[in-house]
Short mmCIF file of C-alpha atoms in Angstrom, two decimals:
data_model
loop_
_atom_site.label_atom_id
_atom_site.label_comp_id
_atom_site.label_asym_id
_atom_site.label_seq_id
_atom_site.Cartn_x
_atom_site.Cartn_y
_atom_site.Cartn_z
CA UNK A 1 -28.66 7.23 -10.49
CA UNK A 2 -25.45 9.15 -11.30
CA UNK A 3 -22.54 7.24 -9.81
CA UNK A 4 -20.71 10.60 -9.18
CA UNK A 5 -23.64 12.37 -7.57
CA UNK A 6 -22.58 12.87 -3.94
CA UNK A 7 -26.00 14.06 -2.88
CA UNK A 8 -27.61 10.88 -4.21
CA UNK A 9 -25.06 8.79 -2.48
CA UNK A 10 -25.64 10.73 0.77
CA UNK A 11 -29.43 10.12 0.51
CA UNK A 12 -28.75 6.40 0.17
CA UNK A 13 -26.54 6.55 3.26
CA UNK A 14 -29.25 8.18 5.21
CA UNK A 15 -31.79 5.45 4.54
CA UNK A 16 -32.47 2.95 7.35
CA UNK A 17 -33.32 0.11 4.97
CA UNK A 18 -31.62 -3.23 4.92
CA UNK A 19 -29.37 -3.75 2.01
CA UNK A 20 -30.12 -6.65 -0.38
CA UNK A 21 -26.65 -6.72 -1.78
CA UNK A 22 -23.26 -7.24 -0.10
CA UNK A 23 -19.90 -5.57 0.07
CA UNK A 24 -16.59 -7.39 0.06
CA UNK A 25 -13.55 -5.48 1.35
CA UNK A 26 -10.81 -7.25 -0.63
CA UNK A 27 -7.03 -7.04 -0.40
CA UNK A 28 -5.32 -7.33 -3.75
CA UNK A 29 -1.77 -7.92 -2.44
CA UNK A 30 1.17 -5.87 -3.58
CA UNK A 31 0.35 -5.89 -7.29
CA UNK A 32 1.36 -9.17 -8.91
CA UNK A 33 -1.85 -10.92 -10.07
CA UNK A 34 -0.36 -14.29 -9.07
CA UNK A 35 -0.33 -13.02 -5.48
CA UNK A 36 -4.12 -12.47 -5.44
CA UNK A 37 -5.87 -14.96 -3.17
CA UNK A 38 -8.06 -17.58 -4.89
CA UNK A 39 -11.11 -15.95 -3.20
CA UNK A 40 -10.15 -12.40 -4.32
CA UNK A 41 -9.89 -13.49 -7.92
CA UNK A 42 -13.19 -15.29 -7.78
CA UNK A 43 -14.95 -12.24 -6.31
CA UNK A 44 -13.45 -10.01 -9.06
CA UNK A 45 -15.02 -12.32 -11.58
CA UNK A 46 -18.39 -12.57 -9.82
CA UNK A 47 -18.88 -8.94 -8.68
CA UNK A 48 -21.36 -6.61 -10.20
CA UNK A 49 -19.22 -3.60 -9.47
CA UNK A 50 -15.59 -3.14 -8.33
CA UNK A 51 -14.59 0.10 -6.59
CA UNK A 52 -10.79 0.56 -6.84
CA UNK A 53 -8.01 3.07 -6.83
CA UNK A 54 -4.59 2.78 -8.51
CA UNK A 55 -2.79 0.86 -5.79
CA UNK A 56 -3.79 -2.66 -6.86
CA UNK A 57 -1.70 -2.00 -9.96
CA UNK A 58 -2.47 -2.05 -13.67
CA UNK A 59 -2.13 -5.79 -14.14
CA UNK A 60 -4.81 -6.57 -11.47
CA UNK A 61 -7.09 -3.71 -12.52
CA UNK A 62 -6.78 -4.99 -16.15
CA UNK A 63 -8.37 -8.28 -15.00
CA UNK A 64 -11.64 -6.50 -14.27
CA UNK A 65 -14.01 -5.80 -17.20
CA UNK A 66 -14.10 -2.13 -17.80
CA UNK A 67 -17.89 -1.92 -17.48
CA UNK A 68 -17.61 -3.19 -13.85
CA UNK A 69 -14.90 -0.79 -12.69
CA UNK A 70 -15.35 2.42 -10.74
CA UNK A 71 -12.15 4.32 -10.00
CA UNK A 72 -12.53 5.94 -6.60
CA UNK A 73 -8.87 7.07 -6.41
CA UNK A 74 -7.07 10.10 -7.75
CA UNK A 75 -8.77 11.93 -10.61
CA UNK A 76 -7.49 14.18 -13.40
CA UNK A 77 -6.00 17.46 -12.20
CA UNK A 78 -5.06 16.03 -8.82
CA UNK A 79 -8.67 15.77 -7.58
CA UNK A 80 -9.30 12.86 -5.29
CA UNK A 81 -12.53 11.03 -4.57
CA UNK A 82 -13.43 11.70 -0.93
CA UNK A 83 -13.54 8.90 1.57
CA UNK A 84 -17.11 9.96 2.39
CA UNK A 85 -18.14 9.57 -1.22
CA UNK A 86 -16.61 6.06 -1.33
CA UNK A 87 -18.33 5.07 1.94
CA UNK A 88 -21.74 6.27 0.67
CA UNK A 89 -21.27 4.77 -2.73
CA UNK A 90 -20.73 1.31 -1.22
CA UNK A 91 -23.94 1.65 0.72
CA UNK A 92 -25.83 2.84 -2.34
CA UNK A 93 -24.69 0.05 -4.53
CA UNK A 94 -25.45 -2.63 -1.87
CA UNK A 95 -28.96 -1.19 -1.46
CA UNK A 96 -29.49 -1.61 -5.13
CA UNK A 97 -28.87 -5.35 -4.55
CA UNK A 98 -25.40 -5.33 -6.08
CA UNK A 99 -22.49 -7.62 -5.21
CA UNK A 100 -19.75 -5.01 -4.58
CA UNK A 101 -15.96 -5.49 -4.27
CA UNK A 102 -14.07 -2.70 -2.68
CA UNK A 103 -10.60 -3.53 -3.96
CA UNK A 104 -7.59 -2.23 -2.03
CA UNK A 105 -3.83 -2.61 -2.49
CA UNK A 106 -2.13 -4.96 -0.06
CA UNK A 107 -4.44 -5.81 2.89
CA UNK A 108 -7.60 -3.73 3.43
CA UNK A 109 -6.87 -3.30 7.13
CA UNK A 110 -3.22 -2.10 6.93
CA UNK A 111 -3.38 1.64 6.28
CA UNK A 112 -6.10 0.95 3.71
CA UNK A 113 -9.11 2.58 5.48
CA UNK A 114 -10.80 -0.80 5.52
CA UNK A 115 -11.73 -0.35 9.11
CA UNK A 116 -13.46 2.95 8.43
CA UNK A 117 -15.43 1.42 5.57
CA UNK A 118 -16.32 -1.60 7.66
CA UNK A 119 -17.83 0.48 10.50
CA UNK A 120 -19.67 2.72 7.97
CA UNK A 121 -21.29 -0.30 6.32
CA UNK A 122 -22.18 -2.08 9.57
CA UNK A 123 -23.78 1.00 11.01
CA UNK A 124 -26.02 1.11 7.97
CA UNK A 125 -26.96 -2.58 8.11
CA UNK A 126 -25.04 -3.50 4.98
CA UNK A 127 -23.68 -7.10 4.95
CA UNK A 128 -19.91 -7.00 4.57
CA UNK A 129 -17.19 -9.63 4.30
CA UNK A 130 -13.42 -9.12 4.81
CA UNK A 131 -11.08 -10.79 2.35
CA UNK A 132 -7.55 -10.37 3.59
CA UNK A 133 -4.69 -9.76 1.15
CA UNK A 134 -0.95 -10.22 1.16
CA UNK A 135 0.14 -7.08 2.94
CA UNK A 136 2.64 -4.90 1.06
CA UNK A 137 4.97 -3.89 3.95
CA UNK A 138 5.92 -7.52 4.44
CA UNK A 139 5.70 -8.73 0.86
CA UNK A 140 7.40 -5.69 -0.57
CA UNK A 141 10.41 -6.22 1.62
CA UNK A 142 10.42 -9.95 1.02
CA UNK A 143 10.53 -9.81 -2.72
CA UNK A 144 13.48 -7.37 -2.44
CA UNK A 145 15.33 -10.10 -0.44
CA UNK A 146 14.68 -8.43 2.93
CA UNK A 147 13.07 -10.49 5.74
CA UNK A 148 10.90 -8.47 8.15
CA UNK A 149 12.34 -10.49 11.02
CA UNK A 150 15.56 -12.53 11.37
CA UNK A 151 16.84 -14.35 14.45
CA UNK A 152 20.23 -12.67 14.16
CA UNK A 153 18.97 -9.11 13.52
CA UNK A 154 15.31 -8.43 14.37
CA UNK A 155 12.82 -10.00 16.69
CA UNK A 156 10.03 -7.45 16.07
CA UNK A 157 8.63 -5.37 13.16
CA UNK A 158 6.69 -2.16 13.40
CA UNK A 159 4.50 -0.75 10.63
CA UNK A 160 4.03 3.04 10.53
CA UNK A 161 2.54 5.60 8.24
CA UNK A 162 4.89 8.19 6.69
CA UNK A 163 2.14 10.68 5.96
CA UNK A 164 2.44 12.45 9.24
CA UNK A 165 4.96 15.19 9.78
CA UNK A 166 7.14 14.04 12.71
CA UNK A 167 7.76 17.66 13.78
CA UNK A 168 4.07 18.22 14.52
CA UNK A 169 3.33 18.37 18.26
CA UNK A 170 0.08 16.50 17.70
CA UNK A 171 1.69 13.70 15.64
CA UNK A 172 0.56 10.20 16.60
CA UNK A 173 3.90 8.71 15.55
CA UNK A 174 6.50 8.70 18.34
CA UNK A 175 9.74 8.55 16.37
CA UNK A 176 11.79 8.71 19.61
CA UNK A 177 10.08 5.58 20.86
CA UNK A 178 10.48 3.83 17.51
CA UNK A 179 14.22 4.55 17.49
CA UNK A 180 14.52 3.01 20.89
CA UNK A 181 12.39 -0.07 20.11
CA UNK A 182 14.89 -1.78 17.80
CA UNK A 183 13.82 -4.38 15.31
CA UNK A 184 12.59 -3.60 11.86
CA UNK A 185 10.70 -0.46 11.02
CA UNK A 186 8.62 -0.38 7.80
CA UNK A 187 7.25 2.95 6.71
CA UNK A 188 4.36 3.14 4.30
CA UNK A 189 3.53 6.18 2.19
CA UNK A 190 6.81 7.67 3.32
CA UNK A 191 8.74 8.70 0.15
CA UNK A 192 7.96 12.39 0.46
CA UNK A 193 8.54 12.63 4.19
CA UNK A 194 11.75 10.55 4.06
CA UNK A 195 14.01 13.50 5.10
CA UNK A 196 11.79 14.25 8.04
CA UNK A 197 11.52 10.87 9.69
CA UNK A 198 15.11 9.77 8.96
CA UNK A 199 16.29 12.93 10.60
CA UNK A 200 13.92 12.36 13.53
CA UNK A 201 15.25 8.86 13.99
CA UNK A 202 18.88 10.02 13.91
CA UNK A 203 18.12 12.75 16.41
CA UNK A 204 16.45 10.11 18.62
CA UNK A 205 19.71 8.16 18.71
CA UNK A 206 19.40 5.64 15.89
CA UNK A 207 22.79 4.92 14.33
CA UNK A 208 23.31 6.83 11.06
CA UNK A 209 24.82 3.69 9.54
CA UNK A 210 21.58 1.68 9.99
CA UNK A 211 20.74 -0.05 6.68
CA UNK A 212 17.70 1.29 4.86
CA UNK A 213 15.98 0.05 1.68
CA UNK A 214 13.33 1.72 -0.52
CA UNK A 215 11.14 -0.69 -2.53
CA UNK A 216 9.12 1.03 -5.25
CA UNK A 217 6.18 -0.76 -6.87
CA UNK A 218 6.97 -4.14 -5.27
CA UNK A 219 6.04 -7.12 -7.53
CA UNK A 220 5.01 -4.72 -10.41
CA UNK A 221 6.96 -5.10 -13.70
CA UNK A 222 8.76 -1.87 -13.05
CA UNK A 223 9.77 -2.71 -9.43
CA UNK A 224 12.89 -0.89 -8.25
CA UNK A 225 15.00 -1.10 -5.10
CA UNK A 226 17.25 1.54 -3.65
CA UNK A 227 19.54 0.74 -0.67
CA UNK A 228 21.60 2.98 1.58
CA UNK A 229 21.83 3.97 5.26
CA UNK A 230 19.80 6.20 7.53
CA UNK A 231 22.41 8.96 6.75
CA UNK A 232 22.47 8.47 2.90
CA UNK A 233 19.04 7.22 1.93
CA UNK A 234 17.59 10.68 1.08
CA UNK A 235 20.39 11.26 -1.50
CA UNK A 236 19.88 7.73 -2.77
CA UNK A 237 16.19 8.37 -3.23
CA UNK A 238 16.87 11.49 -5.12
CA UNK A 239 19.60 10.06 -7.30
CA UNK A 240 17.53 6.97 -8.17
CA UNK A 241 14.27 8.95 -8.67
CA UNK A 242 12.31 6.71 -6.40
CA UNK A 243 8.60 7.69 -6.40
CA UNK A 244 5.40 6.46 -4.62
CA UNK A 245 4.06 3.92 -4.11
CA UNK A 246 7.06 2.61 -2.11
CA UNK A 247 7.90 1.24 1.29
CA UNK A 248 10.88 2.16 3.46
CA UNK A 249 12.56 -0.66 5.41
CA UNK A 250 14.82 0.48 8.20
CA UNK A 251 16.95 -1.87 10.24
CA UNK A 252 19.75 -4.45 10.06
CA UNK A 253 17.55 -6.78 7.97
CA UNK A 254 17.77 -4.30 5.06
CA UNK A 255 21.38 -5.32 4.54
CA UNK A 256 20.29 -8.94 3.79
CA UNK A 257 19.53 -7.95 0.17
CA UNK A 258 23.14 -7.44 -0.67
CA UNK A 259 23.99 -10.93 0.58
CA UNK A 260 21.39 -12.67 -1.52
CA UNK A 261 21.04 -10.44 -4.64
CA UNK A 262 23.07 -12.65 -7.04
CA UNK A 263 20.73 -15.57 -6.35
CA UNK A 264 17.43 -13.74 -5.87
CA UNK A 265 14.84 -14.65 -8.50
CA UNK A 266 12.23 -12.13 -7.46
CA UNK A 267 13.52 -9.43 -9.82
CA UNK A 268 10.55 -8.34 -11.99
CA UNK A 269 11.92 -9.35 -15.39
CA UNK A 270 14.45 -11.62 -17.02
CA UNK A 271 16.77 -8.74 -17.90
CA UNK A 272 16.86 -7.40 -14.35
CA UNK A 273 20.41 -8.60 -13.73
CA UNK A 274 21.69 -6.55 -16.65
CA UNK A 275 19.85 -3.33 -15.89
CA UNK A 276 22.31 -0.52 -15.12
CA UNK A 277 19.96 0.87 -12.39
CA UNK A 278 19.70 -2.44 -10.52
CA UNK A 279 22.08 -1.28 -7.90
CA UNK A 280 23.14 2.20 -8.78
CA UNK A 281 21.07 2.26 -5.70
CA UNK A 282 24.05 0.49 -4.07
CA UNK A 283 24.94 1.81 -0.63
CA UNK A 284 24.32 5.44 -1.66
CA UNK A 285 27.99 6.48 -1.27
CA UNK A 286 28.57 7.90 -4.85
#
């Protein structure tokens, strides 16, 4: 059966039969292979098929034999594999008796559509097991020297998607409420919409001098960090060329990085201390 035939996958989805195989929804963590759980690594070795996109990162994807990989992420020319195709492909493979890993960056249930896939599989009587991963909004901040919570600065942390346009009337993200909540705000998938939600937070009353950090490709060899304030971070992003995947950390905890940077050993390579871009990111005041 053609792995890219959506009609064949849909036919498999429509079947009422019990699957002989099993699907594992696996979180790969932020990208460093050393941060894979022991169980995740074992499943990658044992799986018949691994469905993945690019977010686990090249080092983790490289651990998987090429003949077992199916890329269900972005394709050439900007085309993306639909979520419906991925859902149906998981069912199809399980009904063929395969042990299937659906590999996701971070944790499968934090903006990873793991919940959608779980329900889809359960409704079609496919056995499924969840394997949590180190979640990127917490780990990404941590490796940059930024604690999500701190007794002196933040007693709560809120995770939010940056995909939505905060000016839409139907938006599910209430930026006014988030500005009033206090604590730490971590925005995922928010590089492109950074000007929109930083403006929305300022308009809602958040101090323009609130520290902000952008952490790009956290734990990957080319990890980069840009720091500024709610007022300057868009210019910092543009000057530094920060691109997805990245997280945005907003709150007083983001200033912790500057206090620990000289002693922080989480930089991605031995030459990190000498890189000229290490903190051109600085405070974004140039």
